[in-house]
């Protein structure tokens, strides 16, 4: 089954590993706590489009027109910065 692009990580937010996420769908439940998303490198890196793992949403909240999201195991700003540009995929 093909996965859908549901969000993209825009940047790190704060010092505790949170990220700002652009939701690419109108289904906000894609970012509900407990949801597992497949990660894929950004479109800007065509040679790195492989699926490279998963992230589990711990918490999320609206932020302007985006979302602030915490993922399990992403606890420091440096971890969050490493996720910049990552595309998040989910089953339809």
Short mmCIF file of C-alpha atoms in Angstrom, two decimals:
data_model
loop_
_atom_site.label_atom_id
_atom_site.label_comp_id
_atom_site.label_asym_id
_atom_site.label_seq_id
_atom_site.Cartn_x
_atom_site.Cartn_y
_atom_site.Cartn_z
CA UNK A 1 0.00 0.00 0.00
CA UNK A 2 1.31 3.43 -0.92
CA UNK A 3 1.81 5.93 1.87
CA UNK A 4 0.54 9.51 1.73
CA UNK A 5 2.55 12.63 2.55
CA UNK A 6 0.71 14.11 5.51
CA UNK A 7 3.15 16.67 6.96
CA UNK A 8 6.59 18.24 6.67
CA UNK A 9 8.88 19.32 9.50
CA UNK A 10 9.66 23.01 9.02
CA UNK A 11 12.09 23.73 11.88
CA UNK A 12 13.04 23.16 15.49
CA UNK A 13 11.10 25.02 18.19
CA UNK A 14 12.57 25.75 21.60
CA UNK A 15 15.14 23.70 23.49
CA UNK A 16 13.19 20.53 24.37
CA UNK A 17 13.10 18.80 20.98
CA UNK A 18 9.81 20.19 19.71
CA UNK A 19 9.40 20.88 15.99
CA UNK A 20 7.13 23.09 13.90
CA UNK A 21 5.17 20.95 11.44
CA UNK A 22 3.26 21.97 8.31
CA UNK A 23 0.23 19.71 8.04
CA UNK A 24 -0.41 18.83 4.38
CA UNK A 25 -3.90 17.46 5.02
CA UNK A 26 -7.04 18.68 6.72
CA UNK A 27 -7.07 15.62 9.02
CA UNK A 28 -5.63 16.97 12.26
CA UNK A 29 -5.83 13.51 13.86
CA UNK A 30 -2.68 12.65 11.87
CA UNK A 31 -0.79 14.45 14.65
CA UNK A 32 -2.69 12.94 17.59
CA UNK A 33 -0.59 11.54 20.46
CA UNK A 34 0.27 7.89 19.88
CA UNK A 35 0.24 8.19 16.08
CA UNK A 36 3.22 6.63 14.33
CA UNK A 37 4.44 8.32 11.14
CA UNK A 38 6.99 7.10 8.61
CA UNK A 39 9.81 9.56 7.95
CA UNK A 40 11.29 10.32 4.57
CA UNK A 41 13.94 12.88 3.66
CA UNK A 42 12.82 16.11 2.03
CA UNK A 43 12.08 16.58 -1.66
CA UNK A 44 15.09 18.88 -1.93
CA UNK A 45 17.28 15.79 -1.64
CA UNK A 46 16.12 13.57 -4.53
CA UNK A 47 18.72 10.89 -3.81
CA UNK A 48 17.51 10.55 -0.20
CA UNK A 49 13.83 9.72 -0.70
CA UNK A 50 14.12 6.39 1.09
CA UNK A 51 11.89 5.76 4.04
CA UNK A 52 14.26 5.96 6.97
CA UNK A 53 12.22 5.00 10.02
CA UNK A 54 9.28 6.10 12.13
CA UNK A 55 8.41 8.76 14.68
CA UNK A 56 5.73 8.48 17.35
CA UNK A 57 3.80 11.64 18.26
CA UNK A 58 3.91 12.33 22.01
CA UNK A 59 2.10 15.69 21.98
CA UNK A 60 0.90 18.28 19.48
CA UNK A 61 -0.78 21.67 19.59
CA UNK A 62 -1.80 24.30 17.02
CA UNK A 63 0.69 27.11 16.45
CA UNK A 64 -0.33 29.94 14.13
CA UNK A 65 -1.12 28.06 10.87
CA UNK A 66 1.13 25.13 11.76
CA UNK A 67 1.57 22.69 14.64
CA UNK A 68 4.15 22.23 17.36
CA UNK A 69 4.85 18.53 17.79
CA UNK A 70 6.90 16.45 20.23
CA UNK A 71 8.11 13.04 19.09
CA UNK A 72 9.21 10.12 21.26
CA UNK A 73 13.01 10.10 21.57
CA UNK A 74 13.47 13.65 20.26
CA UNK A 75 14.34 15.44 23.48
CA UNK A 76 16.95 18.06 22.54
CA UNK A 77 17.05 20.95 20.11
CA UNK A 78 19.91 19.26 18.22
CA UNK A 79 17.71 16.20 17.63
CA UNK A 80 14.89 18.43 16.39
CA UNK A 81 17.20 20.37 14.06
CA UNK A 82 18.29 17.11 12.45
CA UNK A 83 14.66 16.53 11.39
CA UNK A 84 14.43 19.79 9.40
CA UNK A 85 12.83 19.12 6.02
CA UNK A 86 11.71 15.58 6.82
CA UNK A 87 8.46 14.53 5.15
CA UNK A 88 6.04 12.53 7.31
CA UNK A 89 4.04 9.73 5.70
CA UNK A 90 1.01 7.71 6.82
CA UNK A 91 -1.36 5.10 5.50
CA UNK A 92 -4.41 6.45 3.65
#
